[in-house]
XYZ file of N, CA, C and O in Angstrom:
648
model
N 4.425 36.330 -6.518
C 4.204 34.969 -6.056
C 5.000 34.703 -4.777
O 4.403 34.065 -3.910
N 6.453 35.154 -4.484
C 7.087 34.967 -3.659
C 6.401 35.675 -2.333
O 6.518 35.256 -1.181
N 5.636 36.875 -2.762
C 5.302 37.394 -1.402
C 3.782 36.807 -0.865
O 3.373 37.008 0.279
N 3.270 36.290 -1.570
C 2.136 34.927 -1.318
C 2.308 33.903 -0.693
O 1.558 33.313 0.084
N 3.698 33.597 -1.164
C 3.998 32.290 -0.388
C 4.637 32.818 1.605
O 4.383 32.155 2.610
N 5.450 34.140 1.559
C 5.888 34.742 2.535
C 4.638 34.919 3.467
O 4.808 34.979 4.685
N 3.549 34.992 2.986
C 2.569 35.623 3.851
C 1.769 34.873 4.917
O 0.951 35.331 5.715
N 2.237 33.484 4.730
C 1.313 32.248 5.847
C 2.845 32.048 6.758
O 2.901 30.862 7.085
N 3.999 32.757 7.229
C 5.067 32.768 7.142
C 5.204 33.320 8.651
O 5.191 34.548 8.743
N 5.309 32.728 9.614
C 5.168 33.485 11.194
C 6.602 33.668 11.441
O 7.397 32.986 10.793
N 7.136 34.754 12.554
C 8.112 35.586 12.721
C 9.325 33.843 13.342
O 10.498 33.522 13.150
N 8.192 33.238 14.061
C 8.899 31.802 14.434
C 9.678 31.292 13.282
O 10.906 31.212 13.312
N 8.927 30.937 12.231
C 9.226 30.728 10.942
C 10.793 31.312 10.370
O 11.771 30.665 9.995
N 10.637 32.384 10.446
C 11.957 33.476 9.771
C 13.653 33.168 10.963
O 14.831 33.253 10.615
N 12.899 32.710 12.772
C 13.609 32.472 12.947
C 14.533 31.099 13.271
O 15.588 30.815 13.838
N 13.567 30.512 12.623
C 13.739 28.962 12.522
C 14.872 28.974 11.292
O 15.882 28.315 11.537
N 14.824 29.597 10.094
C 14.745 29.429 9.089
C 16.610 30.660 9.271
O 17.706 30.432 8.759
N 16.331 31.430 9.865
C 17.529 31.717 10.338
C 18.746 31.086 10.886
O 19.901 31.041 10.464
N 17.959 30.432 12.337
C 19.253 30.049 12.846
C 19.862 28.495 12.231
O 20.890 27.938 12.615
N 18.752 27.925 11.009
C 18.916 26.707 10.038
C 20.693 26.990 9.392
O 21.549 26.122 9.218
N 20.818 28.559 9.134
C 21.580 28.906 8.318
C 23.152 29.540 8.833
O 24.214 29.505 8.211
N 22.844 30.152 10.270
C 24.190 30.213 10.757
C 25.379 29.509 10.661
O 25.230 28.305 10.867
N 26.475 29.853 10.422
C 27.595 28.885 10.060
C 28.099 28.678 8.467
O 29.185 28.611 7.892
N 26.691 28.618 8.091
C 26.839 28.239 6.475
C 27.504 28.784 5.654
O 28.155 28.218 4.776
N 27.397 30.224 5.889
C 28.211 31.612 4.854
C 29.866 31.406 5.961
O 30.569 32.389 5.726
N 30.025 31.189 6.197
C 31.683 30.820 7.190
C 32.038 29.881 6.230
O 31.506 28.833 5.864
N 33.328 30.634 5.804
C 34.483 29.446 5.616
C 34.544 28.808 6.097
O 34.367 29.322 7.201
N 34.840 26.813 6.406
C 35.265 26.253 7.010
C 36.380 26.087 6.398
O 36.672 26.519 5.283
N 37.361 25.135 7.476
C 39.054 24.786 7.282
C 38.817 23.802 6.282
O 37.822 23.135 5.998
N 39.865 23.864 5.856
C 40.064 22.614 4.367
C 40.296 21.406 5.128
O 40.898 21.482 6.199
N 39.895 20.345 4.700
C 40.234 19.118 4.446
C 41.992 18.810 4.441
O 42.963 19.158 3.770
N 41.768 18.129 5.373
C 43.826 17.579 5.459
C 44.153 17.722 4.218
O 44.965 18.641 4.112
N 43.862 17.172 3.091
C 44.594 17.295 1.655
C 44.309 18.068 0.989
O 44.650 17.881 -0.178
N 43.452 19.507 1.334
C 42.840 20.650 0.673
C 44.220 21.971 0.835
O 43.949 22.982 0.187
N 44.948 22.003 1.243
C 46.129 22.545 1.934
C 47.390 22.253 0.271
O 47.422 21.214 -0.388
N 47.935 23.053 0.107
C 48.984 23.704 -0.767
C 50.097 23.215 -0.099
O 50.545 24.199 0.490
N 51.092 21.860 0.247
C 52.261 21.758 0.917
C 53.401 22.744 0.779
O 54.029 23.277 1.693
N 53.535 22.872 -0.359
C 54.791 23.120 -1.425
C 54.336 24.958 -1.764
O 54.754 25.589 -2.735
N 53.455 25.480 -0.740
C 53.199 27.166 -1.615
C 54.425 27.390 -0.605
O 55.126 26.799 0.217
N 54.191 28.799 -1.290
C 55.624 29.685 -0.504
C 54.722 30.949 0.362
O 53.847 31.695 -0.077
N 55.269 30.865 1.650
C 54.928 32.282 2.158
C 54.638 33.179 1.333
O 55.527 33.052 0.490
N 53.763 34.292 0.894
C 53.966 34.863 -0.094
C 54.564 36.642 0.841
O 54.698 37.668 0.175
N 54.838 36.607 2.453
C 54.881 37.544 2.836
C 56.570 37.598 3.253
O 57.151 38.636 3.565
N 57.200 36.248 3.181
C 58.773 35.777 3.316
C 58.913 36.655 4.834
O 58.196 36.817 5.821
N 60.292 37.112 4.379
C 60.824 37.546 6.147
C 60.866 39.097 6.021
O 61.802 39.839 6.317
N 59.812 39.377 5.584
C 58.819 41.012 5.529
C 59.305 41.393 6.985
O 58.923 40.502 7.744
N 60.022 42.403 7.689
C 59.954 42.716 9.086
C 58.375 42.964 9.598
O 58.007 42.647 10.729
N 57.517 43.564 8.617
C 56.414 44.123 9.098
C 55.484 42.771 9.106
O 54.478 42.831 9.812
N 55.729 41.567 8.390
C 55.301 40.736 8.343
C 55.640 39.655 9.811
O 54.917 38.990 10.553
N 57.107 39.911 9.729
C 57.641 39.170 11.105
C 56.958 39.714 12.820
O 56.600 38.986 13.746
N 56.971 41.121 12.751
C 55.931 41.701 13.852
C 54.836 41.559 13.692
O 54.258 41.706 14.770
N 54.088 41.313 12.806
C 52.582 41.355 12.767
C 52.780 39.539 13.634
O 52.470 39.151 14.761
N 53.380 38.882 12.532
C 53.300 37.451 13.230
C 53.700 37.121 14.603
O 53.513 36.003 15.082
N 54.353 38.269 15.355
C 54.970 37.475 16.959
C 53.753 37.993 17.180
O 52.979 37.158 17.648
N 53.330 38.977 17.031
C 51.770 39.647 17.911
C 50.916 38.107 17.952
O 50.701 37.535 19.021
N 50.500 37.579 16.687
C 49.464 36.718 16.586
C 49.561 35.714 17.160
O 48.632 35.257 17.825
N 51.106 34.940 16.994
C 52.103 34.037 17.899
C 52.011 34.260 19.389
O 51.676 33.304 20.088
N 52.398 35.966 20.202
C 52.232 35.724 21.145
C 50.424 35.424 21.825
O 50.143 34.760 22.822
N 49.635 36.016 21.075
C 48.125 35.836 21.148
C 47.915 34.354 21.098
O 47.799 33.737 22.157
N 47.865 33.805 20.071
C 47.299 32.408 20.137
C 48.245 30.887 20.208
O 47.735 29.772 20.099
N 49.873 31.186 20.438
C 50.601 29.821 20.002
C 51.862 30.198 21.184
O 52.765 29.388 20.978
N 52.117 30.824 21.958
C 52.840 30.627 22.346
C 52.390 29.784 24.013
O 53.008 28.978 24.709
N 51.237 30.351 24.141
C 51.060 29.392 25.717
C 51.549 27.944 25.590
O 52.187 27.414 26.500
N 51.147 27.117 24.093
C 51.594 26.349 24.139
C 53.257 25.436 23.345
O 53.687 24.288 23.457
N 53.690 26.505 22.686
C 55.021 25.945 22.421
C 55.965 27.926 22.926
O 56.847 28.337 22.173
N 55.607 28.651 23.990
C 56.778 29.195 24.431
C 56.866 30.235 23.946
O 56.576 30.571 22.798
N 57.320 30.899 24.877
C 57.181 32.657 24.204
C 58.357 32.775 23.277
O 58.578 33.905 22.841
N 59.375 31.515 22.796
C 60.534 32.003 21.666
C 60.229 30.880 20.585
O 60.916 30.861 19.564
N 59.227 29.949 20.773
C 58.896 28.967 20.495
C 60.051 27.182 20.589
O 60.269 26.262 19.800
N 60.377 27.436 21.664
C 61.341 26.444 22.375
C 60.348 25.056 22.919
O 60.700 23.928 23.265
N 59.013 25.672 22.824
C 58.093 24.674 22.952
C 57.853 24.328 25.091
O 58.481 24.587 26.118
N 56.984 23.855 24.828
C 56.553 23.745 26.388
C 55.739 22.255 26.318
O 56.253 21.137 26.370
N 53.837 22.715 26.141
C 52.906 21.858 25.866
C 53.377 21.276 24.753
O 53.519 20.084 24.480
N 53.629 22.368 24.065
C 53.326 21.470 22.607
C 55.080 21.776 21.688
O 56.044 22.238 22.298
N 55.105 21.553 20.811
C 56.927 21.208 20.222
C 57.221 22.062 20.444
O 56.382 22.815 20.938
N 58.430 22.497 20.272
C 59.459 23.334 19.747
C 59.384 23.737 18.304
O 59.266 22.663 17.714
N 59.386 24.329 17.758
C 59.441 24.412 16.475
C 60.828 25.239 15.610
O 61.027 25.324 14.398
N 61.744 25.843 16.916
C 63.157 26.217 16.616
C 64.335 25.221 16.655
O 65.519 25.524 16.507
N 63.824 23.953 16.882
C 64.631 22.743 16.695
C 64.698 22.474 15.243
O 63.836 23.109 14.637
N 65.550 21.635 14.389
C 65.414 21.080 13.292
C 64.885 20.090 12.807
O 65.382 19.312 11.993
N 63.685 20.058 13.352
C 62.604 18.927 13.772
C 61.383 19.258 13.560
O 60.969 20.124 14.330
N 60.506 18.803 12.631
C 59.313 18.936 12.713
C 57.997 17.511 12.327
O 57.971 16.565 11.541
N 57.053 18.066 13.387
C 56.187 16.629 13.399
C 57.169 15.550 13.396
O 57.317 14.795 12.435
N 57.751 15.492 14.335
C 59.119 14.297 14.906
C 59.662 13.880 13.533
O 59.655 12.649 13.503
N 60.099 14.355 12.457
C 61.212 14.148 11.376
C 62.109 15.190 11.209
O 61.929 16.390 11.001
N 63.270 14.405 11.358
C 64.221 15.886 10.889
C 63.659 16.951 9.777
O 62.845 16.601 8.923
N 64.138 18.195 9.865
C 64.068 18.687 8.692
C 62.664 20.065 10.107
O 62.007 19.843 11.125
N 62.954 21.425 9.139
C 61.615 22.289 9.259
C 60.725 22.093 8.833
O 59.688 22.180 9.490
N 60.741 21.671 7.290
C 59.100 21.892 6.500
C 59.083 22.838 6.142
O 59.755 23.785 6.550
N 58.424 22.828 5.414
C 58.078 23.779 3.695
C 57.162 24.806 4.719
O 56.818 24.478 5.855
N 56.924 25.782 4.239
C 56.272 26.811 4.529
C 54.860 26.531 4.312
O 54.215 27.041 5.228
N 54.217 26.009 3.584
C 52.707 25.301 3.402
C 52.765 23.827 4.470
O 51.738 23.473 5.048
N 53.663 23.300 4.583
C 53.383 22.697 5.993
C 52.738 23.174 6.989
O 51.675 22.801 7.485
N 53.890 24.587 7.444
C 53.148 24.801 8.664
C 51.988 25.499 8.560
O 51.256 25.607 9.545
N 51.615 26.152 7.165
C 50.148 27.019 6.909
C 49.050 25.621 7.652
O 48.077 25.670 8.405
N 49.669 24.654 7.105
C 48.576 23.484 7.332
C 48.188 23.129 8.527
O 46.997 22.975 8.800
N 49.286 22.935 9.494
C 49.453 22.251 10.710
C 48.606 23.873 11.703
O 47.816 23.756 12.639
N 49.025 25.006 11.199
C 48.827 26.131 12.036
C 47.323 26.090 11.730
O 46.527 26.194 12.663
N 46.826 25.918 10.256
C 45.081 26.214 9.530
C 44.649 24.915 10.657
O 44.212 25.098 11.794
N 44.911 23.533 9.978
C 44.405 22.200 9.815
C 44.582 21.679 11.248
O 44.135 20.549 11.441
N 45.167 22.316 12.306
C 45.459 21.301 13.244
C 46.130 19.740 12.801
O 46.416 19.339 11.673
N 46.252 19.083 14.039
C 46.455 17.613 13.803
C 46.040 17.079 12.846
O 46.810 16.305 12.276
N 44.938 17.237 12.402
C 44.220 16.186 11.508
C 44.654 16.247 10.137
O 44.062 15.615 9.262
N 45.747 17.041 9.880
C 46.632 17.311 8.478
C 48.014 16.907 8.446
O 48.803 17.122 7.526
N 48.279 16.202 9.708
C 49.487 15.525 9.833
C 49.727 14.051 9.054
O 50.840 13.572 8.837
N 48.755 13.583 8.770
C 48.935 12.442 7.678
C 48.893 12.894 5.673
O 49.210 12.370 4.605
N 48.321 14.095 6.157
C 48.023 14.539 4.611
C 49.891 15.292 4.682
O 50.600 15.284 3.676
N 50.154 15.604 5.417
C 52.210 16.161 5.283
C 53.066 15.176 5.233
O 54.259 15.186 4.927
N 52.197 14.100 5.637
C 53.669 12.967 5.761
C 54.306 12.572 6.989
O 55.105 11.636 6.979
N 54.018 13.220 8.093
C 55.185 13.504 9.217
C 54.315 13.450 10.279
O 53.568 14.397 10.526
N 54.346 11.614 11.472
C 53.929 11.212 12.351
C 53.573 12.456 13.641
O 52.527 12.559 14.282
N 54.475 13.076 13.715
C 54.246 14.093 14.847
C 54.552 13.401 16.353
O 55.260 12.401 16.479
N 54.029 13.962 17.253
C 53.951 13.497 18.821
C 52.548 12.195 18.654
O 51.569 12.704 18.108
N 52.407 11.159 18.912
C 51.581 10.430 19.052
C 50.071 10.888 19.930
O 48.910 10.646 19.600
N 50.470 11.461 20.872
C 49.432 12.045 21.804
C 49.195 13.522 21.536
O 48.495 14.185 22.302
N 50.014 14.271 19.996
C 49.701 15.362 19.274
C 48.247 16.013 19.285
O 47.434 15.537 18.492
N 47.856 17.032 20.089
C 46.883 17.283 20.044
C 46.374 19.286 19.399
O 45.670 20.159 19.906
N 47.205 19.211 18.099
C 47.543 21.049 17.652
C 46.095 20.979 17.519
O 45.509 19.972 17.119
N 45.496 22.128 17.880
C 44.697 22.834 17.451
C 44.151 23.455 15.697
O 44.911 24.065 14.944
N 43.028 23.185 15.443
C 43.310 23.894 14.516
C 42.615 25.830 14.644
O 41.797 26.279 15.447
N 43.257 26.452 13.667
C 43.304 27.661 13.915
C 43.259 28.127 12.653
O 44.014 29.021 12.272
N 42.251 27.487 11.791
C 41.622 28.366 10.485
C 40.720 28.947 10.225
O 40.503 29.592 9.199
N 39.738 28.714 11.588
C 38.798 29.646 11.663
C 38.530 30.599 12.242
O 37.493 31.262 12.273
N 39.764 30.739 12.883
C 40.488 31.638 14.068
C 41.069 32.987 13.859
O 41.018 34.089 14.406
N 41.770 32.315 12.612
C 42.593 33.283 12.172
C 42.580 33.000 10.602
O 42.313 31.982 9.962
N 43.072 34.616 10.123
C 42.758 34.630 8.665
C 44.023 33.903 8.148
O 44.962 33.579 8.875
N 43.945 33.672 6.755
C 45.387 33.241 5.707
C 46.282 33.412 6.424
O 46.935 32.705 7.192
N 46.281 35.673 5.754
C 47.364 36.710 5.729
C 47.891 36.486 7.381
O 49.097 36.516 7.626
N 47.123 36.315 8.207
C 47.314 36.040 9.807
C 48.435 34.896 10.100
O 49.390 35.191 10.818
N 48.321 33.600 9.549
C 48.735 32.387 9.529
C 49.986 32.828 8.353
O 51.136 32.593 8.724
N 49.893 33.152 7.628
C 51.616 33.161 6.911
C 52.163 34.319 7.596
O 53.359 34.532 7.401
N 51.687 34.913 8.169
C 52.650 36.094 9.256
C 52.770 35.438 10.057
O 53.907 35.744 10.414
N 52.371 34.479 10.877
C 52.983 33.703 12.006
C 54.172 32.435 11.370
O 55.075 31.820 11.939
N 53.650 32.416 9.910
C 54.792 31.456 9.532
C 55.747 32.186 9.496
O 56.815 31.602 9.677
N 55.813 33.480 9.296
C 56.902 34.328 9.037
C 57.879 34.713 10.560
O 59.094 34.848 10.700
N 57.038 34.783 11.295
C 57.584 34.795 12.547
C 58.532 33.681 12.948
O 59.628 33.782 13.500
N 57.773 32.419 12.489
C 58.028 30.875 12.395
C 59.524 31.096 12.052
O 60.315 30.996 12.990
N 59.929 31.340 11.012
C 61.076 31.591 10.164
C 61.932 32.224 10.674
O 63.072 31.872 10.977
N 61.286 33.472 10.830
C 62.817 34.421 11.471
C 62.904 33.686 13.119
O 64.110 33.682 13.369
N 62.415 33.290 13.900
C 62.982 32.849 14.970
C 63.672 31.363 14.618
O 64.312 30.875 15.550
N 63.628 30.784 13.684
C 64.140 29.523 13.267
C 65.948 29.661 12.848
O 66.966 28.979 12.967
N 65.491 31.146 12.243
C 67.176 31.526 11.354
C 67.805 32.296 12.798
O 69.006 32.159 13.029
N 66.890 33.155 13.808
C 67.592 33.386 15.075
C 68.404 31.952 15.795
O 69.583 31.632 15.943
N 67.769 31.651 15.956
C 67.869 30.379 16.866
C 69.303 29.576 16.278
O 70.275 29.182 16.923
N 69.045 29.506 14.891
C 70.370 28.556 13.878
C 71.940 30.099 14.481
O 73.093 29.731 14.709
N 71.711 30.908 14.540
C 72.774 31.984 14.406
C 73.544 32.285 15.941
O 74.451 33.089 16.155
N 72.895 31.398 16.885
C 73.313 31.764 17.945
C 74.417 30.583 18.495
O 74.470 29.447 18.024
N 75.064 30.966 19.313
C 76.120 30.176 19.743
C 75.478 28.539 20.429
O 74.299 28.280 20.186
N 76.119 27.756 21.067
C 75.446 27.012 21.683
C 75.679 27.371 23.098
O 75.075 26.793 24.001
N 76.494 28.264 23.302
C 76.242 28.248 24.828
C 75.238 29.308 25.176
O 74.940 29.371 26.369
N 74.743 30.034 24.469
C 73.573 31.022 24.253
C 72.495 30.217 24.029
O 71.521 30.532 24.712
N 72.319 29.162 23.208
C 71.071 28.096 23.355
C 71.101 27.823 24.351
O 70.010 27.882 24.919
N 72.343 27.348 25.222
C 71.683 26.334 26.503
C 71.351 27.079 27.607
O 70.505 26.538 28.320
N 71.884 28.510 28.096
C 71.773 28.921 28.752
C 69.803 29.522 28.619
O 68.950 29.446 29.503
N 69.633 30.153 26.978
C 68.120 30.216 27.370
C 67.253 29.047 27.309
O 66.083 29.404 27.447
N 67.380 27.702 27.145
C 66.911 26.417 27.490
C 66.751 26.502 29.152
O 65.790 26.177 29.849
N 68.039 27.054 29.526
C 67.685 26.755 31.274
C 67.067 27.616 31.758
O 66.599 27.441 32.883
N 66.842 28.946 30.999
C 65.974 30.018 31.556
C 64.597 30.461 30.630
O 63.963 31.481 30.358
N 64.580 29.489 30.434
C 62.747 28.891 29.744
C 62.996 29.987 28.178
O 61.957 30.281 27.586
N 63.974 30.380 27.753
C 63.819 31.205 26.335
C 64.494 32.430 26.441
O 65.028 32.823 25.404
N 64.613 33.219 27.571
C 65.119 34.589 28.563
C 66.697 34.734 27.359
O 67.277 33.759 26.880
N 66.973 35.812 27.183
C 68.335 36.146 26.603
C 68.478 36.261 28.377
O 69.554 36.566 28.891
């Protein structure tokens, strides 16, 4: 029966009926409140996890917050500050903010830059991709806390540079 009905069925047809469907089998990004706040990295401060993440970091996030992430366009994220409230954030924060872009900044709690414009980058990049950049996230956060302050200010004046 199915191939009866296929048979009044022109090649137009198949590609009508095709490009109806592109997109569809794609994951899309979750919903601001579809996001896990409170999960844990599940890859922590893995070294192989921390290099995989500067690779992806320097690929897609540093043009805009900085090749140490000292921030430029967009924050800093080695400050003790995030989405303009004290404090870093949970590790499913930033899965969110890195997946969800902006539009998951009310589902975290935390106003951000007003004229905040993050990207989102969940369809960009996989999970395992995004908690290796959180991981990166991390170890340059615990770099950054370990260094002197006259070693902060000096790479502040030389855009991140040891």
């Amino acid at each position: 029966q199915q191939i009866a009905e296929l048979s009044s069925k022109t090649e137009m047809d198949a590609l009508i009926a095709y490009t109806q469907q592109l997109g569809h089998a794609v994951e899309k990004p979750k919903a601001a409140g579809g996001f896990d706040l409170a999960a844990v990295n599940p890859f922590g401060s893995s070294p192989q996890a921390i290099a995989a993440g500067a690779a992806l970091y320097a690929a897609s996030c540093s043009v805009c917050h900085g090749d140490e992430g000292h921030g430029g366009i967009g924050p800093s994220f080695t400050e003790d500050k995030f989405l303009g409230t004290p404090g870093y954030g949970t590790d499913g924060e930033y899965f969110a903010i890195i997946a969800g872009g902006s539009d998951v900044k009310q589902a975290i709690g935390r106003p951000g830059l007003p004229d905040g414009g993050m990207e989102a980058f969940g369809s960009q990049i996989p999970p395992d991709g995004i908690w290796r950049i959180v991981s990166y996230i991390r170890a340059q956060q615990h770099h950054e806390g370990s260094e002197s302050p006259a070693t902060e200010k000096r790479e502040h004046e030389t855009g991140g540079k040891h």
